[in-house]
mmCIF file of C-alpha atoms in Angstrom:
data_model
loop_
_atom_site.group_PDB
_atom_site.id
_atom_site.type_symbol
_atom_site.label_atom_id
_atom_site.label_comp_id
_atom_site.label_asym_id
_atom_site.label_seq_id
_atom_site.Cartn_x
_atom_site.Cartn_y
_atom_site.Cartn_z
ATOM 1 C CA ARG I 1 -48.983 -81.904 -9.609
ATOM 2 C CA VAL I 2 -48.142 -78.226 -9.155
ATOM 3 C CA LEU I 3 -50.297 -78.088 -6.030
ATOM 4 C CA PHE I 4 -48.224 -80.816 -4.389
ATOM 5 C CA ASP I 5 -45.042 -78.821 -5.054
ATOM 6 C CA MET I 6 -46.249 -75.853 -3.018
ATOM 7 C CA ALA I 7 -47.099 -75.369 0.657
ATOM 8 C CA MET I 8 -48.534 -72.405 2.524
ATOM 9 C CA GLU I 9 -46.283 -71.450 5.437
ATOM 10 C CA LYS I 10 -46.514 -68.878 8.247
ATOM 11 C CA THR I 11 -43.644 -67.535 10.347
ATOM 12 C CA ASP I 12 -41.963 -64.431 11.782
ATOM 13 C CA ALA I 13 -39.412 -62.788 9.517
ATOM 14 C CA ILE I 14 -36.868 -59.979 9.337
ATOM 15 C CA VAL I 15 -36.486 -58.232 5.978
ATOM 16 C CA ILE I 16 -32.802 -58.283 5.004
ATOM 17 C CA ARG I 17 -32.896 -57.310 1.325
ATOM 18 C CA VAL I 18 -35.355 -55.792 -1.145
ATOM 19 C CA VAL I 19 -34.712 -55.684 -4.903
ATOM 20 C CA GLU I 20 -37.005 -54.099 -7.479
ATOM 21 C CA PHE I 21 -38.296 -56.683 -9.950
ATOM 22 C CA SER I 22 -40.822 -54.790 -12.041
ATOM 23 C CA GLU I 23 -42.873 -51.606 -11.903
ATOM 24 C CA SER I 24 -45.173 -53.175 -9.336
ATOM 25 C CA SER I 25 -43.277 -56.062 -7.727
ATOM 26 C CA CYS I 26 -40.036 -56.791 -5.884
ATOM 27 C CA VAL I 27 -37.992 -59.729 -4.669
ATOM 28 C CA VAL I 28 -37.602 -59.849 -0.895
ATOM 29 C CA THR I 29 -34.991 -61.784 1.060
ATOM 30 C CA LEU I 30 -36.171 -62.591 4.561
ATOM 31 C CA PHE I 31 -34.521 -64.252 7.525
ATOM 32 C CA THR I 32 -37.258 -66.269 9.197
ATOM 33 C CA ARG I 33 -37.561 -67.895 12.580
ATOM 34 C CA ASP I 34 -38.705 -71.300 11.306
ATOM 35 C CA PHE I 35 -37.342 -71.633 7.764
ATOM 36 C CA GLY I 36 -34.070 -69.713 7.801
ATOM 37 C CA LYS I 37 -33.351 -67.459 4.850
ATOM 38 C CA ILE I 38 -35.905 -67.383 2.049
ATOM 39 C CA ALA I 39 -36.251 -65.391 -1.174
ATOM 40 C CA ALA I 40 -39.781 -64.535 -2.225
ATOM 41 C CA MET I 41 -41.609 -62.575 -4.883
ATOM 42 C CA ALA I 42 -43.840 -59.837 -3.457
ATOM 43 C CA LYS I 43 -46.291 -59.101 -6.248
ATOM 44 C CA GLY I 44 -47.759 -55.608 -6.222
ATOM 45 C CA ALA I 45 -45.512 -54.511 -3.357
ATOM 46 C CA ARG I 46 -44.414 -51.330 -5.179
ATOM 47 C CA ARG I 47 -47.908 -50.093 -5.886
ATOM 48 C CA PRO I 48 -48.926 -46.909 -3.986
ATOM 49 C CA LYS I 49 -51.593 -48.737 -1.979
ATOM 50 C CA SER I 50 -49.873 -52.074 -1.625
ATOM 51 C CA ALA I 51 -51.301 -54.566 0.849
ATOM 52 C CA PHE I 52 -47.756 -55.013 2.186
ATOM 53 C CA GLU I 53 -47.360 -51.288 3.041
ATOM 54 C CA SER I 54 -44.191 -50.957 5.175
ATOM 55 C CA ALA I 55 -44.102 -54.636 6.192
ATOM 56 C CA ILE I 56 -41.274 -55.339 3.735
ATOM 57 C CA ASP I 57 -39.120 -52.316 4.542
ATOM 58 C CA LEU I 58 -35.525 -53.228 5.365
ATOM 59 C CA LEU I 59 -35.092 -54.624 8.915
ATOM 60 C CA THR I 60 -38.818 -54.599 9.615
ATOM 61 C CA THR I 61 -40.002 -57.618 11.596
ATOM 62 C CA SER I 62 -43.253 -59.012 10.223
ATOM 63 C CA ARG I 63 -45.551 -61.999 10.490
ATOM 64 C CA ILE I 64 -45.577 -63.409 6.996
ATOM 65 C CA LEU I 65 -47.576 -65.897 4.977
ATOM 66 C CA PHE I 66 -45.850 -67.352 1.936
ATOM 67 C CA ILE I 67 -46.169 -70.150 -0.569
ATOM 68 C CA SER I 68 -43.080 -72.328 -0.410
ATOM 69 C CA LYS I 69 -42.025 -73.890 -3.675
ATOM 70 C CA SER I 70 -39.947 -77.047 -3.743
ATOM 71 C CA SER I 71 -38.295 -76.120 -7.038
ATOM 72 C CA ASP I 72 -35.533 -73.551 -7.534
ATOM 73 C CA SER I 73 -38.070 -70.799 -8.249
ATOM 74 C CA LEU I 74 -38.814 -68.007 -5.816
ATOM 75 C CA ASP I 75 -41.309 -68.472 -3.018
ATOM 76 C CA LEU I 76 -44.401 -66.285 -3.209
ATOM 77 C CA LEU I 77 -45.058 -63.803 -0.396
ATOM 78 C CA THR I 78 -48.811 -63.460 0.015
ATOM 79 C CA GLU I 79 -49.177 -61.564 3.293
ATOM 80 C CA ALA I 80 -47.003 -59.582 5.709
ATOM 81 C CA LYS I 81 -48.141 -57.825 8.873
ATOM 82 C CA VAL I 82 -45.775 -55.483 10.698
ATOM 83 C CA GLN I 83 -44.669 -56.520 14.175
ATOM 84 C CA ARG I 84 -41.893 -53.957 14.617
ATOM 85 C CA ARG I 85 -40.389 -51.314 12.354
ATOM 86 C CA PHE I 86 -36.706 -50.394 12.453
ATOM 87 C CA ARG I 87 -36.959 -46.896 13.918
ATOM 88 C CA ALA I 88 -33.255 -46.137 14.462
ATOM 89 C CA SER I 89 -32.986 -45.041 10.829
ATOM 90 C CA ASP I 90 -34.925 -41.890 11.718
ATOM 91 C CA SER I 91 -32.531 -40.568 14.348
ATOM 92 C CA SER I 92 -28.956 -41.906 14.125
ATOM 93 C CA LEU I 93 -26.682 -42.699 11.196
ATOM 94 C CA PRO I 94 -24.367 -44.971 13.250
ATOM 95 C CA HIS I 95 -27.337 -47.054 14.391
ATOM 96 C CA LEU I 96 -28.728 -47.109 10.842
ATOM 97 C CA TYR I 97 -25.407 -48.356 9.432
ATOM 98 C CA ALA I 98 -25.197 -50.935 12.213
ATOM 99 C CA GLY I 99 -28.647 -52.208 11.236
ATOM 100 C CA TYR I 100 -27.655 -52.433 7.585
ATOM 101 C CA TYR I 101 -24.601 -54.445 8.639
ATOM 102 C CA VAL I 102 -26.818 -56.905 10.537
ATOM 103 C CA ALA I 103 -28.879 -57.400 7.381
ATOM 104 C CA GLU I 104 -25.743 -57.882 5.279
ATOM 105 C CA LEU I 105 -24.300 -60.510 7.624
ATOM 106 C CA LEU I 106 -27.578 -62.424 7.836
ATOM 107 C CA ALA I 107 -27.646 -62.540 4.043
ATOM 108 C CA SER I 108 -23.962 -63.499 3.685
ATOM 109 C CA LEU I 109 -23.498 -65.995 6.517
ATOM 110 C CA THR I 110 -26.616 -68.129 6.006
ATOM 111 C CA ASP I 111 -27.915 -70.460 3.301
ATOM 112 C CA LEU I 112 -31.418 -70.602 1.891
ATOM 113 C CA GLY I 113 -33.730 -72.916 3.816
ATOM 114 C CA ASP I 114 -31.346 -73.504 6.733
ATOM 115 C CA PRO I 115 -33.160 -72.606 9.997
ATOM 116 C CA HIS I 116 -31.266 -71.033 12.901
ATOM 117 C CA PRO I 117 -33.835 -70.032 15.560
ATOM 118 C CA ASP I 118 -31.114 -68.886 17.985
ATOM 119 C CA LEU I 119 -29.639 -66.614 15.332
ATOM 120 C CA TYR I 120 -33.091 -65.239 14.538
ATOM 121 C CA ASN I 121 -33.671 -64.377 18.203
ATOM 122 C CA LEU I 122 -30.224 -62.769 18.398
ATOM 123 C CA ALA I 123 -30.885 -60.676 15.283
ATOM 124 C CA GLN I 124 -34.256 -59.555 16.576
ATOM 125 C CA ASP I 125 -32.774 -58.573 19.931
ATOM 126 C CA THR I 126 -29.941 -56.722 18.175
ATOM 127 C CA ILE I 127 -32.379 -54.678 16.102
ATOM 128 C CA CYS I 128 -34.345 -53.799 19.251
ATOM 129 C CA ARG I 129 -31.142 -52.660 21.007
ATOM 130 C CA LEU I 130 -30.234 -50.455 18.052
ATOM 131 C CA ASP I 131 -33.743 -49.001 18.130
ATOM 132 C CA ASP I 132 -33.213 -48.277 21.823
ATOM 133 C CA MET I 133 -30.043 -46.305 20.933
ATOM 134 C CA GLN I 134 -27.683 -48.600 22.846
ATOM 135 C CA ASN I 135 -23.967 -48.366 22.093
ATOM 136 C CA PRO I 136 -23.819 -49.517 18.450
ATOM 137 C CA ALA I 137 -20.198 -50.709 18.598
ATOM 138 C CA THR I 138 -20.899 -53.063 21.505
ATOM 139 C CA VAL I 139 -24.257 -54.174 20.095
ATOM 140 C CA ILE I 140 -22.696 -55.109 16.762
ATOM 141 C CA ALA I 141 -19.648 -56.856 18.278
ATOM 142 C CA ARG I 142 -22.011 -58.925 20.418
ATOM 143 C CA PHE I 143 -24.089 -59.778 17.352
ATOM 144 C CA GLU I 144 -21.070 -60.776 15.251
ATOM 145 C CA LEU I 145 -19.492 -62.975 17.908
ATOM 146 C CA ASN I 146 -22.688 -64.791 18.878
ATOM 147 C CA ALA I 147 -23.755 -65.212 15.251
ATOM 148 C CA LEU I 148 -20.397 -66.877 14.629
ATOM 149 C CA ARG I 149 -20.862 -69.005 17.756
ATOM 150 C CA PHE I 150 -24.281 -70.226 16.611
ATOM 151 C CA LEU I 151 -22.872 -71.026 13.152
ATOM 152 C CA GLY I 152 -19.790 -72.826 14.491
ATOM 153 C CA LEU I 153 -17.389 -70.134 13.271
ATOM 154 C CA LEU I 154 -16.418 -68.403 16.518
ATOM 155 C CA PRO I 155 -12.660 -67.723 16.710
ATOM 156 C CA THR I 156 -10.679 -69.590 19.347
ATOM 157 C CA LEU I 157 -10.286 -67.281 22.346
ATOM 158 C CA ASP I 158 -9.125 -69.455 25.259
ATOM 159 C CA HIS I 159 -6.290 -71.553 23.809
ATOM 160 C CA CYS I 160 -3.880 -71.507 20.877
ATOM 161 C CA SER I 161 -5.761 -71.930 17.607
ATOM 162 C CA SER I 162 -2.776 -73.781 16.142
ATOM 163 C CA CYS I 163 -1.448 -76.171 18.804
ATOM 164 C CA GLY I 164 -4.297 -76.121 21.331
ATOM 165 C CA LEU I 165 -2.184 -75.167 24.344
ATOM 166 C CA GLU I 166 -3.428 -72.630 26.873
ATOM 167 C CA VAL I 167 -2.311 -69.075 26.104
ATOM 168 C CA SER I 168 -1.035 -67.049 29.054
ATOM 169 C CA GLU I 169 -2.205 -63.504 29.674
ATOM 170 C CA ASN I 170 0.042 -60.872 28.147
ATOM 171 C CA ARG I 171 -0.270 -57.173 27.363
ATOM 172 C CA ARG I 172 -0.742 -57.979 23.685
ATOM 173 C CA ILE I 173 -1.409 -61.308 22.026
ATOM 174 C CA PRO I 174 -1.172 -62.652 18.447
ATOM 175 C CA PHE I 175 -4.433 -63.373 16.609
ATOM 176 C CA GLY I 176 -4.289 -65.472 13.452
ATOM 177 C CA GLN I 177 -6.838 -64.727 10.742
ATOM 178 C CA ILE I 178 -6.067 -68.018 8.966
ATOM 179 C CA THR I 179 -5.843 -70.203 12.087
ATOM 180 C CA GLY I 180 -8.998 -68.576 13.439
ATOM 181 C CA GLY I 181 -8.048 -67.280 16.860
ATOM 182 C CA ILE I 182 -5.326 -66.433 19.341
ATOM 183 C CA LEU I 183 -1.850 -67.942 19.087
ATOM 184 C CA CYS I 184 0.860 -68.841 21.551
ATOM 185 C CA GLN I 185 4.259 -67.252 21.000
ATOM 186 C CA GLY I 186 5.675 -70.536 19.680
ATOM 187 C CA CYS I 187 3.024 -70.845 16.972
ATOM 188 C CA ARG I 188 3.175 -67.170 16.105
ATOM 189 C CA ARG I 189 6.429 -67.654 14.193
ATOM 190 C CA GLY I 190 5.940 -68.526 10.549
ATOM 191 C CA GLN I 191 2.208 -67.764 10.519
ATOM 192 C CA ALA I 192 0.762 -65.430 7.890
ATOM 193 C CA GLN I 193 -2.007 -62.867 8.453
ATOM 194 C CA VAL I 194 -1.390 -62.409 12.160
ATOM 195 C CA VAL I 195 -2.284 -59.221 14.038
ATOM 196 C CA SER I 196 -1.382 -58.080 17.541
ATOM 197 C CA VAL I 197 -4.387 -57.581 19.826
ATOM 198 C CA ALA I 198 -4.631 -56.137 23.337
ATOM 199 C CA TRP I 199 -5.441 -58.752 25.979
ATOM 200 C CA SER I 200 -8.350 -56.555 27.102
ATOM 201 C CA VAL I 201 -9.956 -57.025 23.662
ATOM 202 C CA ILE I 202 -9.788 -60.811 23.996
ATOM 203 C CA VAL I 203 -11.332 -60.586 27.469
ATOM 204 C CA VAL I 204 -14.241 -58.545 26.070
ATOM 205 C CA MET I 205 -14.712 -60.990 23.191
ATOM 206 C CA ARG I 206 -14.896 -63.870 25.661
ATOM 207 C CA GLN I 207 -17.392 -61.952 27.747
ATOM 208 C CA LEU I 208 -19.662 -61.100 24.812
ATOM 209 C CA ALA I 209 -19.596 -64.594 23.289
ATOM 210 C CA ALA I 210 -19.737 -66.823 26.384
ATOM 211 C CA ALA I 211 -21.994 -69.833 25.780
ATOM 212 C CA ASP I 212 -23.856 -69.208 29.041
ATOM 213 C CA VAL I 213 -24.317 -65.466 28.455
ATOM 214 C CA ASP I 214 -27.852 -64.127 28.871
ATOM 215 C CA LEU I 215 -28.526 -62.417 25.551
ATOM 216 C CA SER I 216 -31.307 -60.365 27.118
ATOM 217 C CA ALA I 217 -29.013 -58.938 29.823
ATOM 218 C CA ASP I 218 -27.617 -55.405 29.815
ATOM 219 C CA LEU I 219 -24.489 -54.926 27.749
ATOM 220 C CA PRO I 220 -21.166 -54.402 29.543
ATOM 221 C CA GLU I 221 -19.544 -50.990 29.558
ATOM 222 C CA ILE I 222 -16.645 -51.097 27.097
ATOM 223 C CA SER I 223 -14.225 -48.255 26.511
ATOM 224 C CA THR I 224 -14.046 -46.520 23.143
ATOM 225 C CA THR I 225 -10.403 -47.633 22.846
ATOM 226 C CA VAL I 226 -11.236 -51.331 23.292
ATOM 227 C CA ASN I 227 -14.291 -51.064 21.033
ATOM 228 C CA GLY I 228 -12.157 -49.400 18.374
ATOM 229 C CA GLU I 229 -9.518 -52.151 18.367
ATOM 230 C CA LEU I 230 -12.215 -54.824 18.512
ATOM 231 C CA ARG I 231 -13.924 -53.226 15.510
ATOM 232 C CA GLY I 232 -10.732 -53.365 13.487
ATOM 233 C CA LEU I 233 -10.153 -57.006 14.400
ATOM 234 C CA MET I 234 -13.709 -58.045 13.512
ATOM 235 C CA ASN I 235 -13.644 -56.137 10.223
ATOM 236 C CA ASN I 236 -10.628 -58.176 9.148
ATOM 237 C CA TYR I 237 -11.897 -61.468 10.540
ATOM 238 C CA MET I 238 -15.342 -61.180 8.934
ATOM 239 C CA SER I 239 -13.713 -60.239 5.625
ATOM 240 C CA HIS I 240 -11.515 -63.334 5.859
ATOM 241 C CA LEU I 241 -14.467 -65.627 6.630
ATOM 242 C CA LEU I 242 -16.632 -64.233 3.839
ATOM 243 C CA GLY I 243 -13.843 -64.073 1.316
ATOM 244 C CA LYS I 244 -14.685 -60.439 0.650
ATOM 245 C CA ARG I 245 -14.960 -57.166 2.492
ATOM 246 C CA PRO I 246 -18.530 -56.528 3.696
ATOM 247 C CA ARG I 247 -20.012 -53.505 1.946
ATOM 248 C CA MET I 248 -20.829 -51.784 5.236
ATOM 249 C CA VAL I 249 -17.291 -52.000 6.663
ATOM 250 C CA PRO I 250 -16.261 -48.485 5.485
ATOM 251 C CA PHE I 251 -19.140 -47.047 7.514
ATOM 252 C CA LEU I 252 -18.535 -49.002 10.723
ATOM 253 C CA GLY I 253 -15.805 -46.679 11.958
ATOM 254 C CA MET I 254 -18.585 -44.257 12.833
ATOM 255 C CA LEU I 255 -19.801 -46.740 15.463
ATOM 256 C CA VAL I 256 -16.776 -46.209 17.703
ATOM 257 C CA GLN I 257 -16.577 -42.425 17.611
ATOM 258 C CA PRO I 258 -16.829 -41.017 21.164
ATOM 259 C CA SER I 259 -19.759 -38.798 20.192
ATOM 260 C CA VAL I 260 -21.988 -41.785 19.459
ATOM 261 C CA CYS I 261 -20.605 -44.295 21.945
ATOM 262 C CA SER I 262 -20.571 -42.279 25.137
#
């Protein structure tokens, strides 16, 4: 009966967490193209001459073979072959921290066994852009907004998130963390957890998260000032959605420093 409870599966995967389990093994959380997030035991992975080698390093993209178990126990990772290593960690702290943040959001925003092929493709493209040393603030904002769009959590950016009426352009505009988007002046009154955001930030958010946007296209040029305000807004919004402050948030300010974003 045990044999019927297990199936051998093959897919592409991004390593988003690695936890030591024993002297020779570890538990790996992977975000896969076909099966969503999975947690698997990698036996012998910590041995000096492991068959996995660097295929289960954080943010590495690999072709994996695993035994899927229908019970609540961990899947068993049997093979992993490197497709692409995360190279940004060797040359830039801002890009490294941005990559870690991608891994954290993939782990926090998704459920085990819930496939999101579009989100997988977005994550893979984001890691490649960080490897290519593209502006980390813009790369990460684009990832956050489109991840939220794919998961049905994108904030409302074109009409009032409370009453639904169109919001007119203004120099600054209210954004409600609880209502989940911009607010008209009438709905602003009496709302808690509202911040004031420059209209230019909303325009950039719309541009980065448009449903018809080509995710393989070049990123727009965004000023350090706009990226900085956008970063602050997204830090608060992601914290509200997750019910906790992401661990990487204290390091994300480095993404919008002129020295790394120019």
